[in-house]
Amino acid sequence: MRQSQMLIPTMRENPADAECTSHRLLLKAGYIRQNAAGIYSYLPLGYRVLRKIEAIVREEMERAGCVELLMPAIQPAELWHETGRWNIYGPELMRLKDRHGRDFALGATHEEIITSLVRDELTSYKKLPLTLYQIQTKYRDERRPRFGLLRGREFIMKDAYSFHADEESLDERYHMMYDAYQKVFSRCGLDFRAVIADSGAIGGKDTHEFMALAAVGEDTIAYSDESQYAANIEMAAVLHVDQKRDETPLPLDEGQASTNDSDAIHISFFRDGEANVVAVLYRAIDEVNDIKVKNALDVTLLESISDEETVDFDVFDQTSSIQILADNGVKNVVNGVLKMNGKLLHFNINPDRDLTHMTFADLRMIKEGDPSPDGKGTIRFARGIEIGQVFKLGTRYSEDMKATFLDQNGKSKPLMMGCYGIGVSRTLSAVVEQHFDDQGICWPLSVAPYALHIVPVNMKNEDQKQLAEQLYETLGHQYEVLLDDRNERVGVKFADSDLIGCPIRITVGKKASENFVEVKLRHSGESEEMAIDQLQDYIEKQLKKA
Amino acid sequence: MRQSQMLIPTMRENPADAECTSHRLLLKAGYIRQNAAGIYSYLPLGYRVLRKIEAIVREEMERAGCVELLMPAIQPAELWHETGRWNIYGPELMRLKDRHGRDFALGATHEEIITSLVRDELTSYKKLPLTLYQIQTKYRDERRPRFGLLRGREFIMKDAYSFHADEESLDERYHMMYDAYQKVFSRCGLDFRAVIADSGAIGGKDTHEFMALAAVGEDTIAYSDESQYAANIEMAAVLHVDQKRDETPLPLDEGQASTNDSDAIHISFFRDGEANVVAVLYRAIDEVNDIKVKNALDVTLLESISDEETVDFDVFDQTSSIQILADNGVKNVVNGVLKMNGKLLHFNINPDRDLTHMTFADLRMIKEGDPSPDGKGTIRFARGIEIGQVFKLGTRYSEDMKATFLDQNGKSKPLMMGCYGIGVSRTLSAVVEQHFDDQGICWPLSVAPYALHIVPVNMKNEDQKQLAEQLYETLGHQYEVLLDDRNERVGVKFADSDLIGCPIRITVGKKASENFVEVKLRHSGESEEMAIDQLQDYIEKQLKKA
């Protein structure tokens, strides 16, 4: 494409309202423009990248046996009433009335629509399993849209939904989707982790989030530096390691209290949904993980009791109604002090001897430096952008919406379901967050708007113009080529070229008359002069590397 | 693709709510499902056809030098206030409020958004001309959504917008788009006409509508049976042909009045915006065309005066304030009668002699059998579905929205604009309206969901199954193939195959063991038995024909 016939409104200055790297560079390099808070236009370059990502998603979905369809964005409220989500969803769900006063939602997600579509069709086990997907615009009225495409109100998602006769089939599909997602994000050139996530309120069982590592990410990931293990920080199990200071246990509450921080034990109190009070003992150097306490107690509601509320508690009173839990880390304490609201209760506590009456469990937040729960390597933390999620929904939607099938014995059962999302426009931003330098974006070849950028230094020089046009013509048959045919100063052209970030730049300059050009790799900055008959081999070599 | 892994919910009975052929067949063959009035899901087969049409549109747009982008569906009300259309558009424009109570429209069209996008960027004549397009979902809250995808409330359009420094450049682009549209619709296999249309209230100058000929169409087209001439029936000029009965002119109002219908003259009265009364004389066998009267008078407002209102009128009173116009057809009258509200006023009127004081013009509706206005052939009528429109907007939007550029002399001018739409989902339906028979859809190869449909008669027969799988594998490398691998009765399979309408069916039956199959063309019904090693040549021959 000729740059003179494109709309690539690059900026010389950083846009004032940009909130992170990808937002800044996509605006500055002329890829996107904001139309309203959280609502963007994809300008020609931005749209090209979006379509490249969509093509990769589509290929991997097809390869995994998924079938594409397209559902509407406007969804009748009746369907959302069937699942109760019309009321649950809150202001994030955009709503409108048609000319007859009927209520509609703008699709934030499509569980209701897809379930209503298949409930009349997938009526027999013979038609199962089936996985359908779409690439479509979604609407969520975020309270704080920000970071450009990372948290928008109108955005593009791939969402897939699978239907099964039993859990084994759902498991199998879940793993296929998991693998397909790995391929999608690898092909997009992303450094990412598949992270064990919280299935939360939707009530499914297994779920993984795919996180692109980036400082701007809103989630913290705990991952192993030696294995594939990665989890949302709140979901990461802590592997208990026996490791005590080498010190002789002293008699309880006799002599002098130790001042060793690692051996200080704190207490936090919680109240469950039935007003039972629970005490949790943990080392002062650790932090309690509420989700783990909830899981240990097998309750869904748990609130922490503030320090202001006095709890009548004696750790050694075994007649008390207060249940006591202790984090596994407490087992490593030697001659420890026990504190409540900063007040010393006991000292020279040795758990093997003094705390045998309480339940020990993994109750703390994982920390950097902890061993990885899978036994391989050490835990590190990173920030991540959620770019995808795979989720076993089970029968949550099929039961509410009466989507049933007849099994092999003629028995009616609700369909087992899974759902699988990829944030397509968010992936675009995540790639930029990982591929840039001071001069602009450095696209991976797989998603670059153009592989080659031909930049004649001076369009008024006849040799340069002619050679540039010739290369544009010949290379254009095989590769995606952008030609900077503008009458701009060379400084502007180079600055724009770096900003736009096509992987390979071919500069046509003074040696044009000798059929020599300069080739520069955007990512490494490597450049070399070569005769034009060497170009083809060079480009092929670079494409193979990518 | 294996049919067992698809969602193709065909029906045995005609759907009760189907309102026309395409609606009925797309539902029955499992291409679409309705989610709400005028709101549809494209099931896997439907979505494949949609993507084929999109690909053709995209190719022809790129070939014509248009650049693709993607604008949001949600548009801030402020922009629609700038052009006044927030108030003009009426209930067809879907509106919603975000969580902060701000007004938004769901894009029915994108003139406002695109003009706001370019007004900060196309500031110099050097950046002109530029044509941008998108393929995107549009929203119009039709009062009566009907005919399936033909008149929906959420539908897919290609909309393009061009920007120019002057009218010549706009003209050139207009013709390029006109040509590109011809290619798009020809490639989709449509019988269509580019029709001169009314620019109506938008106030542009030239406009053509592209009409797919179909009985269900809501517009009437007047077209030539020998040339490319076609016009919206109200826009078709009438070529005047001198053609009188061979009869001697008799003295005015003497003797006996003729009873020849073709020589009866009627009068209709109109009142313009300034209360002037106008009389229009026309032959009783013709019909007055209000638009032509308006144009002849050069007024924008004109209402017809009903027969109940008495108008004091004497056709020979040259002092009257009533302006008299006569349709050209009146010139052919010989010894005519002049009637007003059925009452005979005069007879033996011979216009050359008696009506020389009035203005003659083309004021009537064209009729079937009239000569074509371009002098080539005869006018025929047809019903058409509007599938595209090209439109010279001029400066209507750029003036309102202050989208100006500096010309070569440094003078600020409003951008000249054109807009160009294609109803993508409507085109899909139009193709079905033209390609079907009693058994189902007969897709043209260019937009068929699959070129080949392999149908093994009995999947439990090992020879048949094996050969079908082998053909699916080998042909699948080159062509798009659907394999009916279901354990269904052969009658069901054939009925589904005809309904779905892939162009070439390969039936694998009893002669599978001898490597013989039956090949049948969906369109003509032609079928022949052939050895599988002849298949490739046969398919290639068919593809070449298409």
CSV table of N, CA, C and O in Angstrom, one decimal, chain A residues 1 5-7 9 33 35-36 39-44 47 51 58 67-74 76 91-92 94-96 98-100 104 106 113 117 121-122 130 132 139 141-143 153-154 156, chain B residues 1 5-7 9 33 35-36 39-44 47 50-51 58 67-74 76 91-92 94-96 98-100 104 106 113 117 121-122 130 132 139 141-143 153-154 156:
chain,number,residue,atom,x,y,z
A,1,MET,N,0.8,-1.2,0.0
A,1,MET,CA,0.0,0.0,0.0
A,1,MET,C,0.9,1.2,0.0
A,1,MET,O,1.9,1.3,0.6
A,5,GLN,N,-1.8,7.1,0.1
A,5,GLN,CA,-3.2,6.8,0.0
A,5,GLN,C,-3.8,6.2,1.2
A,5,GLN,O,-4.9,5.7,1.2
A,6,MET,N,-3.0,6.3,2.3
A,6,MET,CA,-3.5,5.7,3.6
A,6,MET,C,-3.8,6.8,4.5
A,6,MET,O,-3.5,8.0,4.3
A,7,LEU,N,-4.4,6.5,5.6
A,7,LEU,CA,-4.6,7.4,6.7
A,7,LEU,C,-3.8,6.9,7.9
A,7,LEU,O,-4.2,5.9,8.6
A,9,PRO,N,-2.2,8.9,10.7
A,9,PRO,CA,-1.9,10.2,11.3
A,9,PRO,C,-1.0,10.1,12.5
A,9,PRO,O,-1.4,10.0,13.7
A,33,ARG,N,-7.9,5.8,17.2
A,33,ARG,CA,-8.3,7.1,17.7
A,33,ARG,C,-9.5,6.9,18.6
A,33,ARG,O,-10.3,6.0,18.4
A,35,ASN,N,-13.1,7.7,20.2
A,35,ASN,CA,-14.4,8.4,19.8
A,35,ASN,C,-15.2,8.8,21.0
A,35,ASN,O,-15.9,9.8,21.0
A,36,ALA,N,-15.0,8.1,22.1
A,36,ALA,CA,-15.6,8.5,23.4
A,36,ALA,C,-14.8,7.6,24.4
A,36,ALA,O,-14.1,6.8,24.0
A,39,ILE,N,-14.1,4.0,23.9
A,39,ILE,CA,-14.7,3.6,22.6
A,39,ILE,C,-13.7,4.1,21.5
A,39,ILE,O,-13.4,5.3,21.4
A,40,TYR,N,-13.2,3.2,20.6
A,40,TYR,CA,-12.2,3.6,19.7
A,40,TYR,C,-12.5,3.2,18.3
A,40,TYR,O,-13.3,2.3,18.0
A,41,SER,N,-11.9,3.9,17.3
A,41,SER,CA,-11.8,3.5,15.9
A,41,SER,C,-10.5,2.9,15.7
A,41,SER,O,-9.4,3.4,16.2
A,42,TYR,N,-10.5,1.8,14.9
A,42,TYR,CA,-9.2,1.2,14.5
A,42,TYR,C,-8.9,1.8,13.1
A,42,TYR,O,-9.7,1.6,12.2
A,43,LEU,N,-7.9,2.7,13.1
A,43,LEU,CA,-7.5,3.3,11.8
A,43,LEU,C,-6.9,2.2,10.9
A,43,LEU,O,-6.6,1.0,11.4
A,44,PRO,N,-6.6,2.5,9.6
A,44,PRO,CA,-6.2,1.4,8.7
A,44,PRO,C,-5.1,0.5,9.3
A,44,PRO,O,-5.2,-0.8,9.2
A,47,TYR,N,-6.4,-1.6,12.1
A,47,TYR,CA,-7.3,-2.7,11.7
A,47,TYR,C,-6.6,-3.8,11.0
A,47,TYR,O,-7.0,-5.0,11.2
A,51,ARG,N,-6.9,-7.7,12.2
A,51,ARG,CA,-7.3,-8.8,11.3
A,51,ARG,C,-6.3,-9.9,11.3
A,51,ARG,O,-6.6,-11.1,11.2
A,58,ARG,N,-8.7,-17.6,14.4
A,58,ARG,CA,-9.6,-18.4,13.5
A,58,ARG,C,-8.9,-19.7,13.1
A,58,ARG,O,-9.5,-20.8,13.2
A,67,VAL,N,-16.4,-24.5,15.3
A,67,VAL,CA,-17.2,-24.1,14.2
A,67,VAL,C,-17.7,-22.6,14.4
A,67,VAL,O,-18.2,-22.3,15.5
A,68,GLU,N,-17.4,-21.8,13.4
A,68,GLU,CA,-17.7,-20.4,13.6
A,68,GLU,C,-19.1,-20.0,13.2
A,68,GLU,O,-19.7,-20.5,12.3
A,69,LEU,N,-19.7,-19.1,14.0
A,69,LEU,CA,-21.0,-18.5,13.7
A,69,LEU,C,-21.0,-17.1,14.1
A,69,LEU,O,-19.9,-16.6,14.5
A,70,LEU,N,-22.1,-16.4,14.0
A,70,LEU,CA,-22.1,-15.0,14.4
A,70,LEU,C,-23.5,-14.7,15.0
A,70,LEU,O,-24.5,-14.9,14.4
A,71,MET,N,-23.4,-14.3,16.3
A,71,MET,CA,-24.7,-14.0,17.0
A,71,MET,C,-24.8,-12.5,17.1
A,71,MET,O,-23.9,-11.8,16.9
A,72,PRO,N,-26.0,-12.0,17.4
A,72,PRO,CA,-26.2,-10.6,17.4
A,72,PRO,C,-25.7,-9.9,18.7
A,72,PRO,O,-25.5,-10.6,19.7
A,73,ALA,N,-25.4,-8.6,18.6
A,73,ALA,CA,-25.0,-7.9,19.7
A,73,ALA,C,-26.2,-7.5,20.6
A,73,ALA,O,-26.1,-7.4,21.8
A,74,ILE,N,-27.3,-7.3,19.9
A,74,ILE,CA,-28.5,-6.9,20.6
A,74,ILE,C,-29.2,-8.2,21.1
A,74,ILE,O,-29.5,-9.0,20.3
A,76,PRO,N,-32.4,-9.9,23.5
A,76,PRO,CA,-33.6,-9.6,24.2
A,76,PRO,C,-33.5,-9.9,25.7
A,76,PRO,O,-32.9,-10.9,26.1
A,91,PRO,N,-24.6,-2.3,36.4
A,91,PRO,CA,-24.5,-1.2,35.3
A,91,PRO,C,-23.5,-1.5,34.2
A,91,PRO,O,-23.4,-0.8,33.3
A,92,GLU,N,-22.7,-2.6,34.4
A,92,GLU,CA,-21.7,-2.9,33.4
A,92,GLU,C,-22.4,-3.4,32.1
A,92,GLU,O,-21.9,-3.2,31.0
A,94,MET,N,-24.8,-2.9,29.3
A,94,MET,CA,-25.5,-1.8,28.6
A,94,MET,C,-26.9,-2.2,28.1
A,94,MET,O,-27.0,-3.3,27.6
A,95,ARG,N,-27.8,-1.4,28.4
A,95,ARG,CA,-29.2,-1.7,28.1
A,95,ARG,C,-29.9,-0.7,27.3
A,95,ARG,O,-29.5,0.5,27.3
A,96,LEU,N,-30.9,-1.1,26.4
A,96,LEU,CA,-31.6,-0.1,25.7
A,96,LEU,C,-33.0,-0.6,25.4
A,96,LEU,O,-33.3,-1.8,25.6
A,98,ASP,N,-36.2,-0.7,22.5
A,98,ASP,CA,-36.5,-0.5,21.1
A,98,ASP,C,-37.7,0.5,21.0
A,98,ASP,O,-38.2,0.9,22.0
A,99,ARG,N,-38.2,0.7,19.8
A,99,ARG,CA,-39.2,1.7,19.6
A,99,ARG,C,-40.6,1.3,20.2
A,99,ARG,O,-41.4,2.1,20.4
A,100,HIS,N,-40.6,0.0,20.5
A,100,HIS,CA,-41.9,-0.5,21.2
A,100,HIS,C,-41.7,-0.6,22.7
A,100,HIS,O,-42.6,-1.1,23.4
A,104,PHE,N,-33.6,-4.6,25.8
A,104,PHE,CA,-32.6,-5.3,25.2
A,104,PHE,C,-31.2,-5.0,25.9
A,104,PHE,O,-31.1,-4.0,26.5
A,106,LEU,N,-27.0,-5.0,25.3
A,106,LEU,CA,-25.9,-5.1,24.3
A,106,LEU,C,-24.9,-6.2,24.9
A,106,LEU,O,-24.4,-6.0,26.0
A,113,ILE,N,-27.6,-16.2,24.7
A,113,ILE,CA,-27.9,-16.4,23.3
A,113,ILE,C,-27.6,-17.8,22.8
A,113,ILE,O,-28.4,-18.4,22.2
A,117,LEU,N,-30.0,-20.7,21.5
A,117,LEU,CA,-29.8,-21.2,20.1
A,117,LEU,C,-29.8,-22.8,20.0
A,117,LEU,O,-30.4,-23.4,19.2
A,121,GLU,N,-31.9,-27.5,19.3
A,121,GLU,CA,-31.2,-28.3,18.3
A,121,GLU,C,-30.4,-29.4,18.8
A,121,GLU,O,-30.4,-30.5,18.2
A,122,LEU,N,-29.7,-29.2,19.9
A,122,LEU,CA,-28.8,-30.3,20.4
A,122,LEU,C,-29.6,-31.2,21.4
A,122,LEU,O,-29.4,-31.2,22.6
A,130,LEU,N,-20.1,-30.5,20.7
A,130,LEU,CA,-20.1,-29.4,19.7
A,130,LEU,C,-19.5,-28.2,20.3
A,130,LEU,O,-19.8,-27.8,21.4
A,132,LEU,N,-18.8,-24.2,19.4
A,132,LEU,CA,-19.1,-23.0,18.4
A,132,LEU,C,-18.4,-21.8,18.9
A,132,LEU,O,-18.2,-21.6,20.1
A,139,TYR,N,-19.8,-5.4,24.5
A,139,TYR,CA,-20.0,-4.2,25.2
A,139,TYR,C,-20.0,-4.3,26.7
A,139,TYR,O,-20.8,-5.2,27.2
A,141,ASP,N,-20.0,-1.6,30.1
A,141,ASP,CA,-19.9,-0.2,30.5
A,141,ASP,C,-19.0,-0.1,31.7
A,141,ASP,O,-19.5,0.1,32.8
A,142,GLU,N,-17.7,-0.2,31.5
A,142,GLU,CA,-16.7,-0.2,32.6
A,142,GLU,C,-16.9,1.2,33.4
A,142,GLU,O,-17.1,2.2,32.8
A,143,ARG,N,-16.8,1.1,34.7
A,143,ARG,CA,-16.8,2.3,35.5
A,143,ARG,C,-15.6,3.2,35.1
A,143,ARG,O,-15.8,4.4,35.0
A,153,ARG,N,-14.9,0.0,26.4
A,153,ARG,CA,-16.3,-0.3,26.6
A,153,ARG,C,-16.9,-1.0,25.4
A,153,ARG,O,-17.9,-1.7,25.5
A,154,GLU,N,-16.3,-0.8,24.2
A,154,GLU,CA,-16.7,-1.6,23.0
A,154,GLU,C,-15.4,-2.3,22.6
A,154,GLU,O,-14.4,-1.6,22.3
A,156,ILE,N,-13.4,-6.2,21.0
A,156,ILE,CA,-13.6,-7.3,20.2
A,156,ILE,C,-13.1,-8.6,20.9
A,156,ILE,O,-12.0,-8.6,21.4
B,1,MET,N,-15.3,-29.9,6.0
B,1,MET,CA,-15.9,-30.0,7.4
B,1,MET,C,-16.8,-31.2,7.4
B,1,MET,O,-17.6,-31.5,6.5
B,5,GLN,N,-20.0,-32.6,12.9
B,5,GLN,CA,-19.4,-31.7,13.8
B,5,GLN,C,-19.9,-30.3,13.6
B,5,GLN,O,-19.3,-29.3,14.1
B,6,MET,N,-20.9,-30.1,12.8
B,6,MET,CA,-21.4,-28.8,12.4
B,6,MET,C,-22.8,-28.6,13.1
B,6,MET,O,-23.4,-29.6,13.6
B,7,LEU,N,-23.2,-27.4,13.1
B,7,LEU,CA,-24.6,-27.2,13.5
B,7,LEU,C,-25.4,-26.7,12.3
B,7,LEU,O,-25.2,-25.6,11.8
B,9,PRO,N,-29.1,-27.1,11.5
B,9,PRO,CA,-30.4,-27.6,11.9
B,9,PRO,C,-31.4,-27.4,10.7
B,9,PRO,O,-32.2,-26.5,10.8
B,33,ARG,N,-31.0,-18.2,12.3
B,33,ARG,CA,-32.1,-18.3,13.3
B,33,ARG,C,-32.4,-16.9,13.8
B,33,ARG,O,-31.5,-16.1,14.0
B,35,ASN,N,-33.3,-14.3,16.7
B,35,ASN,CA,-33.2,-14.1,18.1
B,35,ASN,C,-34.3,-13.1,18.7
B,35,ASN,O,-34.6,-13.2,19.8
B,36,ALA,N,-34.7,-12.2,17.8
B,36,ALA,CA,-35.8,-11.3,18.2
B,36,ALA,C,-36.2,-10.7,16.8
B,36,ALA,O,-35.5,-10.9,15.8
B,39,ILE,N,-33.7,-9.5,14.2
B,39,ILE,CA,-32.4,-9.8,14.8
B,39,ILE,C,-32.1,-11.2,14.7
B,39,ILE,O,-32.8,-12.1,15.2
B,40,TYR,N,-31.0,-11.6,14.0
B,40,TYR,CA,-30.7,-12.9,13.6
B,40,TYR,C,-29.3,-13.4,14.0
B,40,TYR,O,-28.4,-12.6,14.1
B,41,SER,N,-29.2,-14.7,14.2
B,41,SER,CA,-27.8,-15.3,14.3
B,41,SER,C,-27.5,-16.0,13.0
B,41,SER,O,-28.4,-16.6,12.4
B,42,TYR,N,-26.3,-15.8,12.5
B,42,TYR,CA,-25.8,-16.5,11.4
B,42,TYR,C,-25.2,-17.8,11.9
B,42,TYR,O,-24.2,-17.8,12.5
B,43,LEU,N,-25.9,-19.0,11.6
B,43,LEU,CA,-25.4,-20.3,12.0
B,43,LEU,C,-24.2,-20.6,11.0
B,43,LEU,O,-23.9,-19.8,10.1
B,44,PRO,N,-23.4,-21.6,11.4
B,44,PRO,CA,-22.2,-21.9,10.6
B,44,PRO,C,-22.2,-21.7,9.1
B,44,PRO,O,-21.4,-21.1,8.5
B,47,TYR,N,-22.9,-18.1,8.2
B,47,TYR,CA,-21.7,-17.2,8.4
B,47,TYR,C,-20.6,-17.5,7.3
B,47,TYR,O,-20.0,-16.5,6.9
B,50,LEU,N,-21.7,-15.4,4.4
B,50,LEU,CA,-21.5,-14.0,4.7
B,50,LEU,C,-20.0,-13.6,4.5
B,50,LEU,O,-19.7,-12.6,3.9
B,51,ARG,N,-19.2,-14.5,5.0
B,51,ARG,CA,-17.7,-14.2,4.9
B,51,ARG,C,-17.2,-14.2,3.4
B,51,ARG,O,-16.3,-13.5,3.0
B,58,ARG,N,-14.4,-6.9,0.0
B,58,ARG,CA,-13.1,-6.4,0.4
B,58,ARG,C,-12.1,-6.4,-0.8
B,58,ARG,O,-11.4,-5.4,-1.0
B,67,VAL,N,-9.3,2.1,1.6
B,67,VAL,CA,-8.6,1.6,2.7
B,67,VAL,C,-9.5,1.3,3.8
B,67,VAL,O,-10.4,2.1,4.2
B,68,GLU,N,-9.3,0.1,4.4
B,68,GLU,CA,-10.3,-0.4,5.4
B,68,GLU,C,-9.9,0.1,6.8
B,68,GLU,O,-8.7,0.2,7.2
B,69,LEU,N,-10.9,0.4,7.6
B,69,LEU,CA,-10.8,0.7,9.0
B,69,LEU,C,-12.0,0.2,9.7
B,69,LEU,O,-12.8,-0.5,9.1
B,70,LEU,N,-12.1,0.4,11.0
B,70,LEU,CA,-13.3,-0.1,11.7
B,70,LEU,C,-13.6,1.0,12.8
B,70,LEU,O,-12.8,1.3,13.6
B,71,MET,N,-14.8,1.5,12.6
B,71,MET,CA,-15.3,2.5,13.6
B,71,MET,C,-16.3,1.8,14.6
B,71,MET,O,-16.7,0.7,14.3
B,72,PRO,N,-16.5,2.5,15.7
B,72,PRO,CA,-17.4,1.8,16.7
B,72,PRO,C,-18.9,1.9,16.3
B,72,PRO,O,-19.3,2.7,15.5
B,73,ALA,N,-19.6,1.0,16.9
B,73,ALA,CA,-21.1,1.0,16.7
B,73,ALA,C,-21.7,2.0,17.6
B,73,ALA,O,-22.7,2.7,17.3
B,74,ILE,N,-21.1,2.2,18.8
B,74,ILE,CA,-21.7,3.2,19.8
B,74,ILE,C,-21.1,4.5,19.4
B,74,ILE,O,-19.9,4.7,19.4
B,76,PRO,N,-21.2,8.8,20.2
B,76,PRO,CA,-21.7,9.8,21.1
B,76,PRO,C,-22.7,10.8,20.5
B,76,PRO,O,-22.5,11.2,19.3
B,91,PRO,N,-37.3,7.5,15.4
B,91,PRO,CA,-37.2,6.3,16.2
B,91,PRO,C,-36.4,5.2,15.5
B,91,PRO,O,-36.1,4.2,16.1
B,92,GLU,N,-36.0,5.4,14.2
B,92,GLU,CA,-35.2,4.4,13.6
B,92,GLU,C,-33.8,4.3,14.2
B,92,GLU,O,-33.2,3.3,14.1
B,94,MET,N,-31.4,3.9,17.0
B,94,MET,CA,-31.5,3.3,18.4
B,94,MET,C,-30.6,4.1,19.3
B,94,MET,O,-29.5,4.4,18.9
B,95,ARG,N,-31.1,4.3,20.5
B,95,ARG,CA,-30.4,5.2,21.4
B,95,ARG,C,-30.2,4.5,22.7
B,95,ARG,O,-31.1,3.8,23.1
B,96,LEU,N,-29.2,4.9,23.4
B,96,LEU,CA,-29.0,4.4,24.8
B,96,LEU,C,-28.2,5.4,25.6
B,96,LEU,O,-27.6,6.3,25.1
B,98,ASP,N,-25.3,5.7,28.8
B,98,ASP,CA,-24.3,4.9,29.5
B,98,ASP,C,-24.5,5.1,31.0
B,98,ASP,O,-25.5,5.7,31.4
B,99,ARG,N,-23.7,4.5,31.8
B,99,ARG,CA,-23.9,4.5,33.3
B,99,ARG,C,-23.9,5.9,33.9
B,99,ARG,O,-24.3,6.1,35.0
B,100,HIS,N,-23.3,6.8,33.1
B,100,HIS,CA,-23.2,8.2,33.6
B,100,HIS,C,-24.3,9.1,33.0
B,100,HIS,O,-24.4,10.3,33.2
B,104,PHE,N,-26.0,8.1,23.7
B,104,PHE,CA,-25.3,7.5,22.6
B,104,PHE,C,-26.3,7.0,21.6
B,104,PHE,O,-27.4,6.6,21.9
B,106,LEU,N,-26.7,3.9,18.5
B,106,LEU,CA,-26.1,2.8,17.8
B,106,LEU,C,-26.1,3.1,16.3
B,106,LEU,O,-27.1,3.4,15.7
B,113,ILE,N,-19.3,10.0,12.5
B,113,ILE,CA,-18.0,9.4,13.1
B,113,ILE,C,-16.9,9.6,12.1
B,113,ILE,O,-15.8,10.1,12.5
B,117,LEU,N,-13.5,11.9,12.5
B,117,LEU,CA,-12.2,11.3,12.5
B,117,LEU,C,-11.3,12.0,11.6
B,117,LEU,O,-10.1,12.2,11.9
B,121,GLU,N,-7.4,15.4,10.6
B,121,GLU,CA,-6.3,14.8,9.9
B,121,GLU,C,-6.1,15.2,8.5
B,121,GLU,O,-5.0,15.5,8.0
B,122,LEU,N,-7.2,15.4,7.7
B,122,LEU,CA,-7.2,15.7,6.3
B,122,LEU,C,-7.2,17.2,6.2
B,122,LEU,O,-8.2,17.8,5.6
B,130,LEU,N,-9.1,10.7,-0.5
B,130,LEU,CA,-8.9,9.5,0.4
B,130,LEU,C,-10.3,8.8,0.5
B,130,LEU,O,-11.3,9.5,0.6
B,132,LEU,N,-12.1,5.7,2.6
B,132,LEU,CA,-12.1,4.8,3.7
B,132,LEU,C,-13.3,3.9,3.7
B,132,LEU,O,-14.4,4.4,3.3
B,139,TYR,N,-27.3,-0.7,12.9
B,139,TYR,CA,-28.6,-0.8,13.7
B,139,TYR,C,-29.6,0.2,13.2
B,139,TYR,O,-29.3,1.4,13.1
B,141,ASP,N,-33.8,0.7,13.9
B,141,ASP,CA,-35.0,0.1,14.5
B,141,ASP,C,-36.2,0.3,13.6
B,141,ASP,O,-37.1,1.1,13.8
B,142,GLU,N,-36.3,-0.6,12.6
B,142,GLU,CA,-37.3,-0.6,11.6
B,142,GLU,C,-38.7,-0.7,12.3
B,142,GLU,O,-38.8,-1.5,13.2
B,143,ARG,N,-39.7,0.0,11.7
B,143,ARG,CA,-41.0,-0.1,12.3
B,143,ARG,C,-41.5,-1.5,12.0
B,143,ARG,O,-42.1,-2.2,12.9
B,153,ARG,N,-33.1,-5.4,11.9
B,153,ARG,CA,-32.7,-4.3,12.7
B,153,ARG,C,-31.3,-4.2,13.1
B,153,ARG,O,-30.7,-3.2,13.4
B,154,GLU,N,-30.6,-5.4,13.1
B,154,GLU,CA,-29.2,-5.5,13.2
B,154,GLU,C,-28.7,-6.2,11.9
B,154,GLU,O,-29.0,-7.3,11.7
B,156,ILE,N,-25.5,-6.3,8.5
B,156,ILE,CA,-24.1,-6.0,8.2
B,156,ILE,C,-24.0,-5.2,6.9
B,156,ILE,O,-24.6,-5.6,5.9
